[in-house]
Amino acid sequence: MANHHRLQKGFEVLKKSGIRITPQRLAILEYMATSESHPTVGEIYKDLQGVLPSLTTATIYSNLKCFKKYNLINELSFGEVCSRFEWTTSFHYHIRCEFCGKIVDFYYPKLMEVEEFANIRTGFNVSHHFFEVKGICPKCQ
């Protein structure tokens, strides 16, 4: 049910912004709204290729860029070659398995004191921070 709400929200945001809802855009939006993982563009392409054979990675990139612009998704880098994407939800952190790469969300109060400390020590106007926890997931133990 929450995924249906995500899809509806995304559809409404795009429609309100005057963004045309093409079959490709709708398929990518639905994929992201229903995904509980943190897929790469390659994974999205592989999963949607059977549904939309004419879909290209360029189309996926451009749509993800559009979704990011309207704050529907977050782009995550994790120091990898390619970005991963997730549906925007309430603030949370990630833990990543060092063996299989699985990423799991976990909720913990935002570490505001880190941002305040960085601001005081450096004079930077801190916009955000990135915090990643690594470990070994139960499946790989």
Tab-separated table of N, CA and C in Angstrom:
chain	number	residue	atom	x	y	z
A	1	MET	N	0.819	-1.197	0.000
A	1	MET	CA	0.000	0.000	0.000
A	1	MET	C	0.858	1.254	0.000
A	2	ALA	N	1.962	1.242	0.761
A	2	ALA	CA	2.848	2.406	0.798
A	2	ALA	C	3.452	2.663	-0.582
A	3	ASN	N	3.731	1.579	-1.311
A	3	ASN	CA	4.301	1.738	-2.641
A	3	ASN	C	3.313	2.384	-3.600
A	4	HIS	N	2.024	2.047	-3.476
A	4	HIS	CA	1.004	2.684	-4.304
A	4	HIS	C	0.959	4.179	-3.999
A	5	HIS	N	1.095	4.523	-2.731
A	5	HIS	CA	1.112	5.930	-2.320
A	5	HIS	C	2.317	6.649	-2.932
A	6	ARG	N	3.478	5.988	-2.929
A	6	ARG	CA	4.690	6.575	-3.538
A	6	ARG	C	4.458	6.862	-5.021
A	7	LEU	N	3.925	5.868	-5.713
A	7	LEU	CA	3.685	6.017	-7.148
A	7	LEU	C	2.709	7.155	-7.413
A	8	GLN	N	1.637	7.204	-6.656
A	8	GLN	CA	0.644	8.265	-6.815
A	8	GLN	C	1.266	9.633	-6.559
A	9	LYS	N	2.076	9.735	-5.506
A	9	LYS	CA	2.751	10.991	-5.183
A	9	LYS	C	3.668	11.415	-6.332
A	10	GLY	N	4.462	10.479	-6.826
A	10	GLY	CA	5.380	10.774	-7.925
A	10	GLY	C	4.640	11.227	-9.166
A	11	PHE	N	3.582	10.533	-9.494
A	11	PHE	CA	2.762	10.872	-10.656
A	11	PHE	C	2.218	12.290	-10.513
A	12	GLU	N	1.688	12.612	-9.324
A	12	GLU	CA	1.110	13.934	-9.083
A	12	GLU	C	2.164	15.046	-9.150
A	13	VAL	N	3.331	14.796	-8.583
A	13	VAL	CA	4.413	15.794	-8.611
A	13	VAL	C	4.828	16.084	-10.048
A	14	LEU	N	5.006	15.046	-10.842
A	14	LEU	CA	5.419	15.234	-12.231
A	14	LEU	C	4.334	15.929	-13.041
A	15	LYS	N	3.100	15.491	-12.864
A	15	LYS	CA	1.984	16.080	-13.598
A	15	LYS	C	1.842	17.569	-13.247
A	16	LYS	N	1.905	17.883	-11.960
A	16	LYS	CA	1.794	19.274	-11.489
A	16	LYS	C	2.920	20.142	-12.048
A	17	SER	N	4.083	19.532	-12.265
A	17	SER	CA	5.251	20.259	-12.778
A	17	SER	C	5.256	20.349	-14.297
A	18	GLY	N	4.247	19.788	-14.936
A	18	GLY	CA	4.149	19.851	-16.386
A	18	GLY	C	5.020	18.843	-17.104
A	19	ILE	N	5.456	17.814	-16.406
A	19	ILE	CA	6.302	16.780	-17.000
A	19	ILE	C	5.399	15.743	-17.667
A	20	ARG	N	5.655	15.492	-18.944
A	20	ARG	CA	4.865	14.525	-19.705
A	20	ARG	C	5.135	13.115	-19.188
A	21	ILE	N	4.098	12.352	-19.027
A	21	ILE	CA	4.223	10.978	-18.514
A	21	ILE	C	4.237	10.009	-19.691
A	22	THR	N	5.451	9.678	-20.129
A	22	THR	CA	5.621	8.717	-21.226
A	22	THR	C	5.568	7.298	-20.647
A	23	PRO	N	5.369	6.292	-21.483
A	23	PRO	CA	5.382	4.911	-20.974
A	23	PRO	C	6.703	4.562	-20.273
A	24	GLN	N	7.824	5.037	-20.835
A	24	GLN	CA	9.131	4.780	-20.223
A	24	GLN	C	9.226	5.447	-18.854
A	25	ARG	N	8.824	6.716	-18.790
A	25	ARG	CA	8.889	7.458	-17.533
A	25	ARG	C	8.009	6.798	-16.474
A	26	LEU	N	6.825	6.385	-16.879
A	26	LEU	CA	5.914	5.737	-15.943
A	26	LEU	C	6.491	4.414	-15.435
A	27	ALA	N	7.092	3.642	-16.320
A	27	ALA	CA	7.683	2.360	-15.922
A	27	ALA	C	8.845	2.566	-14.949
A	28	ILE	N	9.679	3.562	-15.212
A	28	ILE	CA	10.818	3.841	-14.331
A	28	ILE	C	10.319	4.385	-12.994
A	29	LEU	N	9.317	5.247	-13.037
A	29	LEU	CA	8.727	5.796	-11.817
A	29	LEU	C	8.135	4.674	-10.965
A	30	GLU	N	7.384	3.777	-11.599
A	30	GLU	CA	6.782	2.656	-10.876
A	30	GLU	C	7.865	1.750	-10.292
A	31	TYR	N	8.909	1.502	-11.066
A	31	TYR	CA	10.016	0.667	-10.593
A	31	TYR	C	10.632	1.264	-9.334
A	32	MET	N	10.930	2.558	-9.379
A	32	MET	CA	11.549	3.212	-8.225
A	32	MET	C	10.597	3.286	-7.039
A	33	ALA	N	9.334	3.545	-7.303
A	33	ALA	CA	8.351	3.667	-6.221
A	33	ALA	C	8.121	2.339	-5.508
A	34	THR	N	8.300	1.236	-6.216
A	34	THR	CA	8.034	-0.072	-5.617
A	34	THR	C	9.310	-0.795	-5.187
A	35	SER	N	10.457	-0.234	-5.509
A	35	SER	CA	11.726	-0.880	-5.175
A	35	SER	C	12.075	-0.670	-3.706
A	36	GLU	N	12.470	-1.728	-3.067
A	36	GLU	CA	12.951	-1.633	-1.690
A	36	GLU	C	14.470	-1.740	-1.655
A	37	SER	N	15.072	-1.879	-2.832
A	37	SER	CA	16.527	-1.964	-2.922
A	37	SER	C	17.079	-0.590	-3.290
A	38	HIS	N	18.332	-0.542	-3.619
A	38	HIS	CA	19.006	0.688	-4.012
A	38	HIS	C	19.656	0.412	-5.376
A	39	PRO	N	18.844	0.347	-6.442
A	39	PRO	CA	19.348	-0.128	-7.735
A	39	PRO	C	20.265	0.853	-8.447
A	40	THR	N	21.131	0.306	-9.285
A	40	THR	CA	21.942	1.093	-10.212
A	40	THR	C	21.142	1.250	-11.503
A	41	VAL	N	21.609	2.108	-12.393
A	41	VAL	CA	20.953	2.249	-13.695
A	41	VAL	C	20.988	0.916	-14.438
A	42	GLY	N	22.099	0.204	-14.339
A	42	GLY	CA	22.221	-1.088	-14.997
A	42	GLY	C	21.201	-2.105	-14.497
A	43	GLU	N	20.960	-2.098	-13.195
A	43	GLU	CA	19.974	-3.018	-12.629
A	43	GLU	C	18.558	-2.654	-13.067
A	44	ILE	N	18.273	-1.359	-13.107
A	44	ILE	CA	16.957	-0.911	-13.573
A	44	ILE	C	16.768	-1.330	-15.030
A	45	TYR	N	17.793	-1.098	-15.849
A	45	TYR	CA	17.746	-1.471	-17.270
A	45	TYR	C	17.478	-2.967	-17.429
A	46	LYS	N	18.231	-3.775	-16.706
A	46	LYS	CA	18.084	-5.232	-16.798
A	46	LYS	C	16.667	-5.665	-16.407
A	47	ASP	N	16.137	-5.077	-15.336
A	47	ASP	CA	14.816	-5.463	-14.844
A	47	ASP	C	13.677	-5.000	-15.744
A	48	LEU	N	13.855	-3.868	-16.437
A	48	LEU	CA	12.767	-3.326	-17.274
A	48	LEU	C	12.897	-3.679	-18.752
A	49	GLN	N	14.010	-4.236	-19.147
A	49	GLN	CA	14.269	-4.551	-20.554
A	49	GLN	C	13.192	-5.458	-21.143
A	50	GLY	N	12.727	-6.420	-20.400
A	50	GLY	CA	11.695	-7.331	-20.892
A	50	GLY	C	10.351	-6.651	-21.077
A	51	VAL	N	10.074	-5.644	-20.255
A	51	VAL	CA	8.809	-4.909	-20.321
A	51	VAL	C	8.855	-3.849	-21.423
A	52	LEU	N	9.990	-3.179	-21.537
A	52	LEU	CA	10.167	-2.114	-22.543
A	52	LEU	C	11.453	-2.372	-23.329
A	53	PRO	N	11.402	-3.198	-24.361
A	53	PRO	CA	12.615	-3.548	-25.114
A	53	PRO	C	13.342	-2.354	-25.726
A	54	SER	N	12.627	-1.266	-26.001
A	54	SER	CA	13.267	-0.099	-26.611
A	54	SER	C	13.908	0.837	-25.588
A	55	LEU	N	13.798	0.520	-24.309
A	55	LEU	CA	14.355	1.348	-23.242
A	55	LEU	C	15.877	1.366	-23.316
A	56	THR	N	16.471	2.547	-23.143
A	56	THR	CA	17.928	2.682	-23.151
A	56	THR	C	18.404	3.180	-21.790
A	57	THR	N	19.684	2.976	-21.524
A	57	THR	CA	20.235	3.487	-20.263
A	57	THR	C	20.205	5.014	-20.255
A	58	ALA	N	20.340	5.642	-21.404
A	58	ALA	CA	20.270	7.111	-21.481
A	58	ALA	C	18.891	7.603	-21.031
A	59	THR	N	17.854	6.906	-21.433
A	59	THR	CA	16.487	7.257	-21.022
A	59	THR	C	16.339	7.098	-19.515
A	60	ILE	N	16.908	6.035	-18.978
A	60	ILE	CA	16.838	5.824	-17.527
A	60	ILE	C	17.567	6.943	-16.801
A	61	TYR	N	18.780	7.263	-17.233
A	61	TYR	CA	19.544	8.351	-16.615
A	61	TYR	C	18.765	9.661	-16.637
A	62	SER	N	18.212	10.011	-17.783
A	62	SER	CA	17.509	11.295	-17.886
A	62	SER	C	16.264	11.330	-17.005
A	63	ASN	N	15.564	10.208	-16.899
A	63	ASN	CA	14.389	10.161	-16.039
A	63	ASN	C	14.766	10.209	-14.562
A	64	LEU	N	15.815	9.512	-14.186
A	64	LEU	CA	16.266	9.576	-12.795
A	64	LEU	C	16.706	10.989	-12.435
A	65	LYS	N	17.354	11.654	-13.370
A	65	LYS	CA	17.756	13.054	-13.148
A	65	LYS	C	16.513	13.927	-12.920
A	66	CYS	N	15.477	13.688	-13.697
A	66	CYS	CA	14.215	14.411	-13.547
A	66	CYS	C	13.583	14.114	-12.188
A	67	PHE	N	13.529	12.856	-11.800
A	67	PHE	CA	12.938	12.475	-10.523
A	67	PHE	C	13.725	13.089	-9.356
A	68	LYS	N	15.041	13.135	-9.514
A	68	LYS	CA	15.895	13.725	-8.473
A	68	LYS	C	15.617	15.226	-8.358
A	69	LYS	N	15.450	15.888	-9.495
A	69	LYS	CA	15.174	17.326	-9.504
A	69	LYS	C	13.908	17.655	-8.711
A	70	TYR	N	12.928	16.783	-8.771
A	70	TYR	CA	11.659	17.007	-8.079
A	70	TYR	C	11.599	16.279	-6.726
A	71	ASN	N	12.780	15.900	-6.216
A	71	ASN	CA	12.922	15.295	-4.882
A	71	ASN	C	12.103	14.026	-4.678
A	72	LEU	N	11.957	13.259	-5.742
A	72	LEU	CA	11.266	11.974	-5.620
A	72	LEU	C	12.236	10.861	-5.249
A	73	ILE	N	13.494	11.004	-5.670
A	73	ILE	CA	14.506	9.990	-5.381
A	73	ILE	C	15.774	10.646	-4.852
A	74	ASN	N	16.615	9.836	-4.230
A	74	ASN	CA	17.950	10.238	-3.804
A	74	ASN	C	18.962	9.465	-4.633
A	75	GLU	N	20.087	10.108	-4.896
A	75	GLU	CA	21.198	9.442	-5.568
A	75	GLU	C	22.269	9.172	-4.520
A	76	LEU	N	22.743	7.944	-4.467
A	76	LEU	CA	23.742	7.525	-3.487
A	76	LEU	C	24.983	7.037	-4.208
A	77	SER	N	26.172	7.409	-3.714
A	77	SER	CA	27.378	6.983	-4.425
A	77	SER	C	28.151	5.879	-3.717
A	78	PHE	N	28.228	5.839	-2.429
A	78	PHE	CA	28.933	4.810	-1.671
A	78	PHE	C	30.355	4.578	-2.174
A	79	GLY	N	30.969	5.568	-2.822
A	79	GLY	CA	32.327	5.424	-3.312
A	79	GLY	C	32.468	4.430	-4.439
A	80	GLU	N	31.369	4.061	-5.068
A	80	GLU	CA	31.390	3.090	-6.156
A	80	GLU	C	31.524	3.807	-7.497
A	81	VAL	N	31.753	3.042	-8.534
A	81	VAL	CA	31.857	3.579	-9.880
A	81	VAL	C	30.520	4.146	-10.345
A	82	CYS	N	29.439	3.467	-10.028
A	82	CYS	CA	28.121	3.925	-10.469
A	82	CYS	C	27.235	4.234	-9.263
A	83	SER	N	26.354	5.192	-9.465
A	83	SER	CA	25.439	5.604	-8.405
A	83	SER	C	24.340	4.577	-8.201
A	84	ARG	N	23.769	4.634	-7.029
A	84	ARG	CA	22.584	3.861	-6.694
A	84	ARG	C	21.486	4.857	-6.384
A	85	PHE	N	20.234	4.416	-6.514
A	85	PHE	CA	19.106	5.325	-6.345
A	85	PHE	C	18.098	4.714	-5.390
A	86	GLU	N	17.394	5.582	-4.667
A	86	GLU	CA	16.341	5.131	-3.764
A	86	GLU	C	15.233	6.165	-3.748
A	87	TRP	N	14.040	5.692	-3.446
A	87	TRP	CA	12.899	6.583	-3.301
A	87	TRP	C	13.138	7.459	-2.075
A	88	THR	N	12.854	8.741	-2.187
A	88	THR	CA	13.050	9.655	-1.067
A	88	THR	C	12.052	9.335	0.041
A	89	THR	N	12.579	9.060	1.207
A	89	THR	CA	11.750	8.823	2.385
A	89	THR	C	12.280	9.710	3.501
A	90	SER	N	11.856	9.470	4.712
A	90	SER	CA	12.376	10.266	5.820
A	90	SER	C	13.880	10.009	5.958
A	91	PHE	N	14.559	10.936	6.607
A	91	PHE	CA	16.011	10.856	6.735
A	91	PHE	C	16.422	9.527	7.368
A	92	HIS	N	17.437	8.898	6.778
A	92	HIS	CA	17.956	7.644	7.308
A	92	HIS	C	19.393	7.443	6.849
A	93	TYR	N	20.034	6.474	7.441
A	93	TYR	CA	21.403	6.096	7.071
A	93	TYR	C	21.367	4.723	6.398
A	94	HIS	N	22.544	4.278	5.954
A	94	HIS	CA	22.653	2.993	5.259
A	94	HIS	C	23.770	2.155	5.857
A	95	ILE	N	23.566	0.856	5.836
A	95	ILE	CA	24.625	-0.082	6.179
A	95	ILE	C	24.806	-0.990	4.964
A	96	ARG	N	26.072	-1.238	4.611
A	96	ARG	CA	26.371	-2.004	3.399
A	96	ARG	C	27.229	-3.204	3.746
A	97	CYS	N	26.849	-4.361	3.187
A	97	CYS	CA	27.610	-5.593	3.390
A	97	CYS	C	28.905	-5.523	2.584
A	98	GLU	N	30.010	-5.819	3.245
A	98	GLU	CA	31.321	-5.778	2.592
A	98	GLU	C	31.530	-6.927	1.617
A	99	PHE	N	30.725	-7.984	1.719
A	99	PHE	CA	30.881	-9.122	0.826
A	99	PHE	C	29.945	-9.053	-0.379
A	100	CYS	N	28.654	-8.983	-0.128
A	100	CYS	CA	27.699	-9.045	-1.248
A	100	CYS	C	27.225	-7.671	-1.721
A	101	GLY	N	27.495	-6.616	-0.962
A	101	GLY	CA	27.110	-5.269	-1.371
A	101	GLY	C	25.687	-4.876	-1.016
A	102	LYS	N	24.954	-5.770	-0.357
A	102	LYS	CA	23.576	-5.472	0.026
A	102	LYS	C	23.551	-4.197	0.872
A	103	ILE	N	22.556	-3.345	0.615
A	103	ILE	CA	22.401	-2.092	1.344
A	103	ILE	C	21.066	-2.123	2.071
A	104	VAL	N	21.091	-1.788	3.352
A	104	VAL	CA	19.889	-1.774	4.177
A	104	VAL	C	19.772	-0.396	4.833
A	105	ASP	N	18.562	0.140	4.841
A	105	ASP	CA	18.301	1.410	5.511
A	105	ASP	C	18.189	1.182	7.011
A	106	PHE	N	18.660	2.158	7.789
A	106	PHE	CA	18.354	2.144	9.213
A	106	PHE	C	18.148	3.572	9.672
A	107	TYR	N	17.268	3.702	10.636
A	107	TYR	CA	16.874	5.014	11.112
A	107	TYR	C	17.563	5.304	12.438
A	108	TYR	N	18.157	6.475	12.504
A	108	TYR	CA	18.860	6.952	13.683
A	108	TYR	C	18.776	8.472	13.631
A	109	PRO	N	18.678	9.122	14.761
A	109	PRO	CA	18.576	10.593	14.698
A	109	PRO	C	19.737	11.204	13.903
A	110	LYS	N	19.424	12.188	13.087
A	110	LYS	CA	20.445	12.845	12.259
A	110	LYS	C	21.539	13.420	13.155
A	111	LEU	N	22.764	13.184	12.776
A	111	LEU	CA	23.909	13.617	13.571
A	111	LEU	C	24.184	15.109	13.349
A	112	MET	N	23.274	15.930	13.844
A	112	MET	CA	23.375	17.382	13.655
A	112	MET	C	24.637	17.953	14.297
A	113	GLU	N	25.070	17.362	15.410
A	113	GLU	CA	26.252	17.896	16.081
A	113	GLU	C	27.491	17.796	15.203
A	114	VAL	N	27.552	16.804	14.321
A	114	VAL	CA	28.679	16.681	13.397
A	114	VAL	C	28.682	17.862	12.428
A	115	GLU	N	27.526	18.191	11.900
A	115	GLU	CA	27.431	19.319	10.973
A	115	GLU	C	27.756	20.639	11.675
A	116	GLU	N	27.244	20.816	12.887
A	116	GLU	CA	27.517	22.040	13.646
A	116	GLU	C	28.999	22.157	13.972
A	117	PHE	N	29.618	21.043	14.374
A	117	PHE	CA	31.036	21.040	14.691
A	117	PHE	C	31.868	21.381	13.449
A	118	ALA	N	31.530	20.779	12.317
A	118	ALA	CA	32.253	21.065	11.069
A	118	ALA	C	32.119	22.528	10.695
A	119	ASN	N	30.940	23.078	10.891
A	119	ASN	CA	30.709	24.496	10.595
A	119	ASN	C	31.582	25.380	11.471
A	120	ILE	N	31.609	25.096	12.764
A	120	ILE	CA	32.389	25.909	13.706
A	120	ILE	C	33.880	25.784	13.427
A	121	ARG	N	34.356	24.568	13.190
A	121	ARG	CA	35.800	24.334	12.997
A	121	ARG	C	36.326	24.846	11.661
A	122	THR	N	35.482	24.842	10.630
A	122	THR	CA	35.965	25.181	9.287
A	122	THR	C	35.414	26.472	8.729
A	123	GLY	N	34.297	26.936	9.278
A	123	GLY	CA	33.643	28.119	8.720
A	123	GLY	C	32.783	27.803	7.505
A	124	PHE	N	32.713	26.517	7.122
A	124	PHE	CA	31.878	26.113	5.987
A	124	PHE	C	30.405	26.260	6.361
A	125	ASN	N	29.587	26.573	5.378
A	125	ASN	CA	28.139	26.516	5.550
A	125	ASN	C	27.745	25.100	5.162
A	126	VAL	N	27.636	24.219	6.135
A	126	VAL	CA	27.419	22.789	5.890
A	126	VAL	C	25.991	22.550	5.413
A	127	SER	N	25.864	21.864	4.289
A	127	SER	CA	24.534	21.581	3.732
A	127	SER	C	24.025	20.200	4.143
A	128	HIS	N	24.930	19.227	4.304
A	128	HIS	CA	24.536	17.875	4.662
A	128	HIS	C	25.783	17.056	4.957
A	129	HIS	N	25.582	15.834	5.407
A	129	HIS	CA	26.700	14.929	5.600
A	129	HIS	C	26.322	13.548	5.075
A	130	PHE	N	27.340	12.738	4.852
A	130	PHE	CA	27.144	11.375	4.380
A	130	PHE	C	27.826	10.450	5.378
A	131	PHE	N	27.106	9.487	5.845
A	131	PHE	CA	27.613	8.565	6.847
A	131	PHE	C	27.244	7.160	6.395
A	132	GLU	N	28.244	6.310	6.263
A	132	GLU	CA	27.993	4.942	5.814
A	132	GLU	C	28.563	3.962	6.829
A	133	VAL	N	27.782	2.963	7.144
A	133	VAL	CA	28.224	1.894	8.035
A	133	VAL	C	28.463	0.664	7.172
A	134	LYS	N	29.546	-0.028	7.412
A	134	LYS	CA	29.849	-1.256	6.679
A	134	LYS	C	29.925	-2.419	7.657
A	135	GLY	N	29.616	-3.594	7.166
A	135	GLY	CA	29.681	-4.795	7.978
A	135	GLY	C	29.421	-6.004	7.126
A	136	ILE	N	29.077	-7.104	7.756
A	136	ILE	CA	28.780	-8.343	7.045
A	136	ILE	C	27.348	-8.717	7.366
A	137	CYS	N	26.531	-8.861	6.335
A	137	CYS	CA	25.098	-9.145	6.520
A	137	CYS	C	24.915	-10.574	7.052
A	138	PRO	N	23.755	-10.854	7.627
A	138	PRO	CA	23.495	-12.199	8.165
A	138	PRO	C	23.670	-13.310	7.126
A	139	LYS	N	23.302	-13.048	5.872
A	139	LYS	CA	23.417	-14.071	4.829
A	139	LYS	C	24.878	-14.430	4.534
A	140	CYS	N	25.780	-13.442	4.636
A	140	CYS	CA	27.191	-13.672	4.313
A	140	CYS	C	28.023	-14.114	5.515
A	141	GLN	N	27.456	-14.075	6.708
A	141	GLN	CA	28.206	-14.463	7.914
A	141	GLN	C	28.492	-15.946	7.940
